[in-house]
């Protein structure tokens, strides 16, 4: 396995990543949404080519690989959104990609990853270690591991959302964001946002039972998810523990974390569809769910990240039809 260079992600790295991302992708829209008489700005990352923000970190990581590293391929670990980001970047750069994905990942994410040309290696998330599987795959070929969140390039790449926000909010709201509420799995997105927007408070939001970052912030040290965590529709946010490279940023910049319930997530999905005409997957709706539930109140320069929209149409139809 090609080892990751031991360096810290930086704001300068975010700015370099932003130049690279801007060269291949348009900015995602920043949409106003009125909630209780106030405007909340929604960053629609669900409209990325792979349906989620993960394309940013994957592109920054893979495009920085040497020719020798590209020739040996990459291995990713993901429930689906990072998988598609890595597969998309790998196909564009001519790199072989193998992605370790849980057997119970949404079928739409498995199919999309394969359609982008990546080889999918399935595992049981409850009885097998995806890290061990990925390490073994890297050892076989000398491939580079592209971690879903604990990688400085990936963190910087996700931070390009914040870099875009600075200009968009200046134009639309008269100043940069002062609060950014974002879905959180391992902390790649929230860490990148904190680097890109040092003047904004960044609030991570997690689903019930998977709130390791929330509890870690409260404890001041990394606290993993407890035993037997509950099933959740927020598959994109099912991370057992954040990592030191992420937590070093989060504990310095995130004032607190929030937890949302399945009912609150479904309400957010329905509202985004009705008011913004957007399809948002459960994990991608977590931050909006926290705002709608009144768990955090953004001011006039508050932003909510709608991080992904990769949901099965039958599951989404069921959400729209429900009243809870």
mmCIF file of C-alpha atoms in Angstrom:
data_model
loop_
_atom_site.group_PDB
_atom_site.id
_atom_site.type_symbol
_atom_site.label_atom_id
_atom_site.label_comp_id
_atom_site.label_asym_id
_atom_site.label_seq_id
_atom_site.Cartn_x
_atom_site.Cartn_y
_atom_site.Cartn_z
ATOM 1 C CA UNK A 1 0.000 0.000 0.000
ATOM 2 C CA UNK A 2 1.247 3.454 -0.867
ATOM 3 C CA UNK A 3 1.328 5.362 2.405
ATOM 4 C CA UNK A 4 -0.254 8.774 2.686
ATOM 5 C CA UNK A 5 2.171 11.605 3.238
ATOM 6 C CA UNK A 6 1.973 12.675 6.856
ATOM 7 C CA UNK A 7 1.007 16.301 6.534
ATOM 8 C CA UNK A 8 -1.729 18.487 7.923
ATOM 9 C CA UNK A 9 -4.484 19.857 5.686
ATOM 10 C CA UNK A 10 -4.285 23.635 5.307
ATOM 11 C CA UNK A 11 -6.299 26.573 4.058
ATOM 12 C CA UNK A 12 -3.680 27.077 1.341
ATOM 13 C CA UNK A 13 -4.357 23.490 0.314
ATOM 14 C CA UNK A 14 -8.066 24.258 0.097
ATOM 15 C CA UNK A 15 -7.345 27.215 -2.170
ATOM 16 C CA UNK A 16 -5.153 25.080 -4.436
ATOM 17 C CA UNK A 17 -7.851 22.407 -4.532
ATOM 18 C CA UNK A 18 -10.436 25.078 -5.397
ATOM 19 C CA UNK A 19 -8.467 26.072 -8.491
ATOM 20 C CA UNK A 20 -8.339 22.449 -9.599
ATOM 21 C CA UNK A 21 -12.045 21.846 -8.966
ATOM 22 C CA UNK A 22 -13.068 25.082 -10.702
ATOM 23 C CA UNK A 23 -11.184 23.956 -13.803
ATOM 24 C CA UNK A 24 -13.435 20.920 -14.271
ATOM 25 C CA UNK A 25 -16.735 21.634 -12.463
ATOM 26 C CA UNK A 26 -19.161 24.565 -12.268
ATOM 27 C CA UNK A 27 -20.021 25.952 -8.856
ATOM 28 C CA UNK A 28 -23.075 24.404 -7.241
ATOM 29 C CA UNK A 29 -26.014 26.766 -6.637
ATOM 30 C CA UNK A 30 -26.562 28.606 -3.362
ATOM 31 C CA UNK A 31 -30.327 28.781 -2.925
ATOM 32 C CA UNK A 32 -32.357 30.947 -0.540
ATOM 33 C CA UNK A 33 -34.899 29.165 1.633
ATOM 34 C CA UNK A 34 -37.277 31.011 3.934
ATOM 35 C CA UNK A 35 -37.766 29.317 7.294
ATOM 36 C CA UNK A 36 -39.888 31.040 9.942
ATOM 37 C CA UNK A 37 -39.556 34.368 8.173
ATOM 38 C CA UNK A 38 -35.769 34.228 7.866
ATOM 39 C CA UNK A 39 -33.614 33.344 4.856
ATOM 40 C CA UNK A 40 -31.298 30.351 5.131
ATOM 41 C CA UNK A 41 -28.839 29.780 2.296
ATOM 42 C CA UNK A 42 -28.685 26.202 0.994
ATOM 43 C CA UNK A 43 -25.609 24.900 -0.843
ATOM 44 C CA UNK A 44 -26.933 22.313 -3.315
ATOM 45 C CA UNK A 45 -24.103 19.759 -3.499
ATOM 46 C CA UNK A 46 -26.708 17.174 -4.525
ATOM 47 C CA UNK A 47 -26.371 18.631 -8.033
ATOM 48 C CA UNK A 48 -22.777 17.485 -8.526
ATOM 49 C CA UNK A 49 -22.161 15.030 -11.430
ATOM 50 C CA UNK A 50 -22.028 12.129 -8.944
ATOM 51 C CA UNK A 51 -24.872 13.510 -6.827
ATOM 52 C CA UNK A 52 -22.714 14.490 -3.835
ATOM 53 C CA UNK A 53 -19.834 16.708 -2.689
ATOM 54 C CA UNK A 54 -17.402 13.778 -2.516
ATOM 55 C CA UNK A 55 -16.277 14.409 -6.073
ATOM 56 C CA UNK A 56 -14.276 17.383 -4.772
ATOM 57 C CA UNK A 57 -11.983 15.537 -2.389
ATOM 58 C CA UNK A 58 -11.598 12.608 -4.761
ATOM 59 C CA UNK A 59 -10.492 14.864 -7.598
ATOM 60 C CA UNK A 60 -7.976 16.746 -5.463
ATOM 61 C CA UNK A 61 -6.523 13.471 -4.164
ATOM 62 C CA UNK A 62 -6.308 11.527 -7.414
ATOM 63 C CA UNK A 63 -5.132 14.412 -9.587
ATOM 64 C CA UNK A 64 -2.184 14.901 -7.233
ATOM 65 C CA UNK A 65 -0.958 11.304 -7.623
ATOM 66 C CA UNK A 66 2.317 10.760 -9.462
ATOM 67 C CA UNK A 67 2.360 8.842 -12.734
ATOM 68 C CA UNK A 68 3.809 5.840 -10.900
ATOM 69 C CA UNK A 69 1.045 5.982 -8.276
ATOM 70 C CA UNK A 70 -1.631 6.319 -10.949
ATOM 71 C CA UNK A 71 -0.289 3.218 -12.650
ATOM 72 C CA UNK A 72 -0.764 1.155 -9.505
ATOM 73 C CA UNK A 73 -4.366 2.240 -9.022
ATOM 74 C CA UNK A 74 -6.401 3.373 -6.031
ATOM 75 C CA UNK A 75 -8.574 1.736 -3.393
ATOM 76 C CA UNK A 76 -11.474 3.529 -1.728
ATOM 77 C CA UNK A 77 -13.812 2.651 1.120
ATOM 78 C CA UNK A 78 -17.342 4.014 1.006
ATOM 79 C CA UNK A 79 -21.067 3.382 1.381
ATOM 80 C CA UNK A 80 -21.558 5.050 -1.971
ATOM 81 C CA UNK A 81 -20.939 8.785 -2.357
ATOM 82 C CA UNK A 82 -17.155 8.750 -1.889
ATOM 83 C CA UNK A 83 -17.171 5.601 -4.029
ATOM 84 C CA UNK A 84 -18.728 7.486 -6.916
ATOM 85 C CA UNK A 85 -16.423 10.463 -6.456
ATOM 86 C CA UNK A 86 -13.337 8.235 -6.598
ATOM 87 C CA UNK A 87 -14.724 6.242 -9.532
ATOM 88 C CA UNK A 88 -15.538 9.437 -11.460
ATOM 89 C CA UNK A 89 -12.097 10.938 -10.888
ATOM 90 C CA UNK A 90 -10.356 7.643 -11.635
ATOM 91 C CA UNK A 91 -12.174 7.210 -14.928
ATOM 92 C CA UNK A 92 -11.344 10.762 -16.026
ATOM 93 C CA UNK A 93 -7.663 10.272 -15.123
ATOM 94 C CA UNK A 94 -7.350 6.730 -16.489
ATOM 95 C CA UNK A 95 -6.702 5.153 -13.077
ATOM 96 C CA UNK A 96 -7.918 1.699 -12.036
ATOM 97 C CA UNK A 97 -10.172 1.939 -8.970
ATOM 98 C CA UNK A 98 -11.385 -0.678 -6.503
ATOM 99 C CA UNK A 99 -13.985 0.373 -3.949
ATOM 100 C CA UNK A 100 -14.803 -1.518 -0.747
ATOM 101 C CA UNK A 101 -18.546 -1.081 -0.169
ATOM 102 C CA UNK A 102 -20.980 -2.587 2.371
ATOM 103 C CA UNK A 103 -23.386 -5.222 1.086
ATOM 104 C CA UNK A 104 -26.298 -3.197 2.432
ATOM 105 C CA UNK A 105 -25.308 0.010 0.614
ATOM 106 C CA UNK A 106 -28.210 1.470 -1.397
ATOM 107 C CA UNK A 107 -28.561 -0.360 -4.690
ATOM 108 C CA UNK A 108 -28.542 2.939 -6.579
ATOM 109 C CA UNK A 109 -25.082 3.760 -5.169
ATOM 110 C CA UNK A 110 -23.656 0.308 -5.932
ATOM 111 C CA UNK A 111 -24.956 0.472 -9.503
ATOM 112 C CA UNK A 112 -23.685 4.011 -10.069
ATOM 113 C CA UNK A 113 -20.194 3.128 -8.807
ATOM 114 C CA UNK A 114 -19.967 0.142 -11.129
ATOM 115 C CA UNK A 115 -21.319 2.215 -14.025
ATOM 116 C CA UNK A 116 -18.410 4.631 -13.565
ATOM 117 C CA UNK A 117 -15.988 1.762 -14.176
ATOM 118 C CA UNK A 118 -14.815 0.933 -10.665
ATOM 119 C CA UNK A 119 -14.540 -2.608 -9.317
ATOM 120 C CA UNK A 120 -16.757 -2.999 -6.249
ATOM 121 C CA UNK A 121 -15.588 -5.279 -3.422
ATOM 122 C CA UNK A 122 -18.460 -6.063 -1.044
ATOM 123 C CA UNK A 123 -18.185 -6.646 2.708
ATOM 124 C CA UNK A 124 -20.442 -7.074 5.732
ATOM 125 C CA UNK A 125 -20.239 -3.868 7.767
ATOM 126 C CA UNK A 126 -21.286 -5.687 10.963
ATOM 127 C CA UNK A 127 -18.816 -8.579 10.871
ATOM 128 C CA UNK A 128 -15.909 -7.502 8.649
ATOM 129 C CA UNK A 129 -13.401 -4.651 8.813
ATOM 130 C CA UNK A 130 -13.409 -2.516 5.700
ATOM 131 C CA UNK A 131 -10.035 -1.081 6.721
ATOM 132 C CA UNK A 132 -8.474 -4.545 6.822
ATOM 133 C CA UNK A 133 -9.958 -5.413 3.444
ATOM 134 C CA UNK A 134 -8.733 -2.154 1.895
ATOM 135 C CA UNK A 135 -5.260 -2.610 3.384
ATOM 136 C CA UNK A 136 -5.030 -6.099 1.911
ATOM 137 C CA UNK A 137 -6.128 -4.868 -1.521
ATOM 138 C CA UNK A 138 -3.529 -2.103 -1.441
ATOM 139 C CA UNK A 139 -0.827 -4.562 -0.399
ATOM 140 C CA UNK A 140 -1.624 -6.775 -3.399
ATOM 141 C CA UNK A 141 -0.999 -4.094 -6.001
ATOM 142 C CA UNK A 142 0.746 -1.194 -4.287
ATOM 143 C CA UNK A 143 -2.378 0.888 -4.805
ATOM 144 C CA UNK A 144 -2.971 4.146 -2.965
ATOM 145 C CA UNK A 145 -5.677 4.172 -0.316
ATOM 146 C CA UNK A 146 -8.041 7.102 -0.802
ATOM 147 C CA UNK A 147 -9.694 7.416 2.592
ATOM 148 C CA UNK A 148 -13.211 8.802 2.660
ATOM 149 C CA UNK A 149 -12.413 11.464 5.257
ATOM 150 C CA UNK A 150 -9.073 10.933 7.062
ATOM 151 C CA UNK A 151 -6.866 12.209 4.247
ATOM 152 C CA UNK A 152 -5.455 15.746 3.999
ATOM 153 C CA UNK A 153 -6.160 15.999 0.272
ATOM 154 C CA UNK A 154 -9.740 14.808 0.739
ATOM 155 C CA UNK A 155 -10.339 17.288 3.577
ATOM 156 C CA UNK A 156 -8.937 20.139 1.483
ATOM 157 C CA UNK A 157 -11.014 19.080 -1.497
ATOM 158 C CA UNK A 158 -14.231 19.074 0.507
ATOM 159 C CA UNK A 159 -13.256 22.499 1.802
ATOM 160 C CA UNK A 160 -13.672 23.894 -1.709
ATOM 161 C CA UNK A 161 -17.381 24.126 -0.873
ATOM 162 C CA UNK A 162 -16.435 26.764 1.674
ATOM 163 C CA UNK A 163 -14.174 28.513 -0.820
ATOM 164 C CA UNK A 164 -17.133 28.845 -3.182
ATOM 165 C CA UNK A 165 -19.385 29.975 -0.349
ATOM 166 C CA UNK A 166 -17.151 32.946 0.455
ATOM 167 C CA UNK A 167 -17.743 34.522 -2.936
ATOM 168 C CA UNK A 168 -21.379 33.454 -3.273
ATOM 169 C CA UNK A 169 -22.368 34.769 0.152
ATOM 170 C CA UNK A 170 -20.508 38.033 -0.431
ATOM 171 C CA UNK A 171 -22.577 38.600 -3.572
ATOM 172 C CA UNK A 172 -25.915 37.360 -2.262
ATOM 173 C CA UNK A 173 -25.867 38.124 1.452
ATOM 174 C CA UNK A 174 -23.422 41.006 1.748
ATOM 175 C CA UNK A 175 -20.729 39.061 3.569
ATOM 176 C CA UNK A 176 -19.163 35.658 4.043
ATOM 177 C CA UNK A 177 -20.947 32.957 6.048
ATOM 178 C CA UNK A 178 -20.902 33.264 9.833
ATOM 179 C CA UNK A 179 -22.524 29.867 10.482
ATOM 180 C CA UNK A 180 -22.328 26.702 8.370
ATOM 181 C CA UNK A 181 -24.458 23.701 9.331
ATOM 182 C CA UNK A 182 -23.333 20.516 7.593
ATOM 183 C CA UNK A 183 -24.012 16.777 7.663
ATOM 184 C CA UNK A 184 -21.170 14.873 9.317
ATOM 185 C CA UNK A 185 -19.880 11.335 9.017
ATOM 186 C CA UNK A 186 -16.154 11.219 9.706
ATOM 187 C CA UNK A 187 -15.482 14.944 9.561
ATOM 188 C CA UNK A 188 -13.960 15.419 6.113
ATOM 189 C CA UNK A 189 -16.599 17.920 5.017
ATOM 190 C CA UNK A 190 -16.837 19.807 8.291
ATOM 191 C CA UNK A 191 -13.052 19.883 8.637
ATOM 192 C CA UNK A 192 -12.649 21.272 5.135
ATOM 193 C CA UNK A 193 -15.329 23.898 5.716
ATOM 194 C CA UNK A 194 -13.611 25.005 8.928
ATOM 195 C CA UNK A 195 -10.318 25.460 7.067
ATOM 196 C CA UNK A 196 -11.916 27.368 4.200
ATOM 197 C CA UNK A 197 -14.114 29.645 6.314
ATOM 198 C CA UNK A 198 -12.178 30.567 9.467
ATOM 199 C CA UNK A 199 -14.657 33.309 10.370
ATOM 200 C CA UNK A 200 -17.646 30.959 10.431
ATOM 201 C CA UNK A 201 -18.786 28.581 13.138
ATOM 202 C CA UNK A 202 -19.177 25.097 11.655
ATOM 203 C CA UNK A 203 -21.810 22.841 13.196
ATOM 204 C CA UNK A 204 -21.713 19.098 12.351
ATOM 205 C CA UNK A 205 -25.002 17.195 12.335
ATOM 206 C CA UNK A 206 -25.291 13.409 12.732
ATOM 207 C CA UNK A 207 -28.117 10.864 12.882
ATOM 208 C CA UNK A 208 -29.296 9.345 16.151
ATOM 209 C CA UNK A 209 -27.005 6.600 17.413
ATOM 210 C CA UNK A 210 -24.177 7.608 15.070
ATOM 211 C CA UNK A 211 -23.263 10.834 16.853
ATOM 212 C CA UNK A 212 -19.621 10.074 17.603
ATOM 213 C CA UNK A 213 -18.410 13.509 16.491
ATOM 214 C CA UNK A 214 -21.042 15.240 18.610
ATOM 215 C CA UNK A 215 -20.008 13.268 21.678
ATOM 216 C CA UNK A 216 -16.319 13.662 20.861
ATOM 217 C CA UNK A 217 -16.679 17.443 20.764
ATOM 218 C CA UNK A 218 -18.447 17.377 24.132
ATOM 219 C CA UNK A 219 -15.762 15.129 25.652
ATOM 220 C CA UNK A 220 -12.776 16.858 24.072
ATOM 221 C CA UNK A 221 -11.422 13.543 22.830
ATOM 222 C CA UNK A 222 -12.386 11.020 20.147
ATOM 223 C CA UNK A 223 -15.327 8.897 21.285
ATOM 224 C CA UNK A 224 -16.426 6.106 18.913
ATOM 225 C CA UNK A 225 -19.989 5.076 18.154
ATOM 226 C CA UNK A 226 -21.361 2.859 20.915
ATOM 227 C CA UNK A 227 -22.040 -0.863 20.577
ATOM 228 C CA UNK A 228 -25.002 -2.013 18.482
ATOM 229 C CA UNK A 229 -25.825 1.332 16.866
ATOM 230 C CA UNK A 230 -29.349 1.526 15.440
ATOM 231 C CA UNK A 231 -30.142 1.151 11.769
ATOM 232 C CA UNK A 232 -30.302 4.492 9.978
ATOM 233 C CA UNK A 233 -31.410 5.680 6.564
ATOM 234 C CA UNK A 234 -28.448 8.088 6.681
ATOM 235 C CA UNK A 235 -26.020 5.532 5.227
ATOM 236 C CA UNK A 236 -23.663 8.300 4.121
ATOM 237 C CA UNK A 237 -23.118 9.270 7.780
ATOM 238 C CA UNK A 238 -22.480 5.828 9.280
ATOM 239 C CA UNK A 239 -18.931 6.338 10.520
ATOM 240 C CA UNK A 240 -17.812 4.506 13.654
ATOM 241 C CA UNK A 241 -15.280 7.152 14.711
ATOM 242 C CA UNK A 242 -13.623 10.286 13.439
ATOM 243 C CA UNK A 243 -9.835 10.292 13.089
ATOM 244 C CA UNK A 244 -7.107 12.498 14.602
ATOM 245 C CA UNK A 245 -6.451 14.472 11.406
ATOM 246 C CA UNK A 246 -10.129 15.455 11.336
ATOM 247 C CA UNK A 247 -10.683 15.916 15.048
ATOM 248 C CA UNK A 248 -7.727 18.270 15.391
ATOM 249 C CA UNK A 249 -9.631 20.711 13.184
ATOM 250 C CA UNK A 250 -13.097 20.031 14.581
ATOM 251 C CA UNK A 251 -12.272 20.473 18.248
ATOM 252 C CA UNK A 252 -10.671 23.837 17.496
ATOM 253 C CA UNK A 253 -13.400 25.178 15.229
ATOM 254 C CA UNK A 254 -16.747 23.463 15.873
ATOM 255 C CA UNK A 255 -18.571 24.868 18.931
ATOM 256 C CA UNK A 256 -20.869 21.850 19.251
ATOM 257 C CA UNK A 257 -22.506 19.064 17.288
ATOM 258 C CA UNK A 258 -26.172 18.215 16.813
ATOM 259 C CA UNK A 259 -28.187 15.015 16.481
ATOM 260 C CA UNK A 260 -31.297 14.540 14.346
ATOM 261 C CA UNK A 261 -34.009 11.887 14.388
ATOM 262 C CA UNK A 262 -35.320 9.870 11.438
ATOM 263 C CA UNK A 263 -38.581 11.829 11.565
ATOM 264 C CA UNK A 264 -36.711 15.135 11.391
ATOM 265 C CA UNK A 265 -34.629 13.916 8.452
ATOM 266 C CA UNK A 266 -37.718 12.868 6.485
ATOM 267 C CA UNK A 267 -39.346 16.235 7.126
ATOM 268 C CA UNK A 268 -36.260 17.953 5.721
ATOM 269 C CA UNK A 269 -36.285 15.756 2.613
ATOM 270 C CA UNK A 270 -39.912 16.638 1.973
ATOM 271 C CA UNK A 271 -39.364 20.355 2.470
ATOM 272 C CA UNK A 272 -36.328 20.448 0.161
ATOM 273 C CA UNK A 273 -38.384 18.712 -2.516
ATOM 274 C CA UNK A 274 -41.416 20.964 -2.074
ATOM 275 C CA UNK A 275 -39.642 24.295 -1.693
ATOM 276 C CA UNK A 276 -36.326 23.884 -3.528
ATOM 277 C CA UNK A 277 -37.365 21.207 -6.044
ATOM 278 C CA UNK A 278 -34.387 19.117 -4.947
ATOM 279 C CA UNK A 279 -34.022 15.401 -4.266
ATOM 280 C CA UNK A 280 -31.944 14.996 -1.104
ATOM 281 C CA UNK A 281 -30.865 11.663 0.375
ATOM 282 C CA UNK A 282 -31.352 11.143 4.129
ATOM 283 C CA UNK A 283 -27.732 11.840 5.086
ATOM 284 C CA UNK A 284 -27.665 14.871 2.821
ATOM 285 C CA UNK A 285 -30.713 16.315 4.592
ATOM 286 C CA UNK A 286 -29.341 16.046 8.151
ATOM 287 C CA UNK A 287 -28.180 19.661 8.444
ATOM 288 C CA UNK A 288 -31.444 21.041 7.098
ATOM 289 C CA UNK A 289 -33.274 18.743 9.511
ATOM 290 C CA UNK A 290 -31.466 20.328 12.463
ATOM 291 C CA UNK A 291 -32.424 23.828 11.320
ATOM 292 C CA UNK A 292 -36.065 22.908 10.689
ATOM 293 C CA UNK A 293 -36.287 21.297 14.111
ATOM 294 C CA UNK A 294 -35.037 24.510 15.726
ATOM 295 C CA UNK A 295 -31.859 22.898 17.088
ATOM 296 C CA UNK A 296 -29.777 25.712 15.609
ATOM 297 C CA UNK A 297 -30.930 29.096 14.323
ATOM 298 C CA UNK A 298 -28.878 30.586 11.489
ATOM 299 C CA UNK A 299 -28.755 34.348 11.110
ATOM 300 C CA UNK A 300 -28.902 36.208 7.784
ATOM 301 C CA UNK A 301 -25.515 34.791 6.774
ATOM 302 C CA UNK A 302 -26.180 31.203 7.799
ATOM 303 C CA UNK A 303 -25.619 28.331 5.372
ATOM 304 C CA UNK A 304 -26.950 24.781 5.281
ATOM 305 C CA UNK A 305 -25.080 22.212 3.174
ATOM 306 C CA UNK A 306 -27.308 19.787 1.256
ATOM 307 C CA UNK A 307 -24.508 17.301 0.774
ATOM 308 C CA UNK A 308 -25.990 14.592 -1.430
ATOM 309 C CA UNK A 309 -28.979 13.351 -3.381
ATOM 310 C CA UNK A 310 -28.241 9.714 -4.127
ATOM 311 C CA UNK A 311 -31.411 8.017 -2.963
ATOM 312 C CA UNK A 312 -33.415 5.133 -4.341
ATOM 313 C CA UNK A 313 -36.571 6.415 -6.036
ATOM 314 C CA UNK A 314 -38.821 3.941 -4.214
ATOM 315 C CA UNK A 315 -37.376 4.975 -0.851
ATOM 316 C CA UNK A 316 -37.728 8.645 -1.731
ATOM 317 C CA UNK A 317 -41.309 8.151 -2.892
ATOM 318 C CA UNK A 318 -42.071 6.519 0.446
ATOM 319 C CA UNK A 319 -40.615 9.530 2.281
ATOM 320 C CA UNK A 320 -42.721 11.923 0.225
ATOM 321 C CA UNK A 321 -45.854 9.902 0.878
ATOM 322 C CA UNK A 322 -45.323 9.711 4.645
ATOM 323 C CA UNK A 323 -46.615 12.235 7.154
ATOM 324 C CA UNK A 324 -44.249 11.632 10.080
#
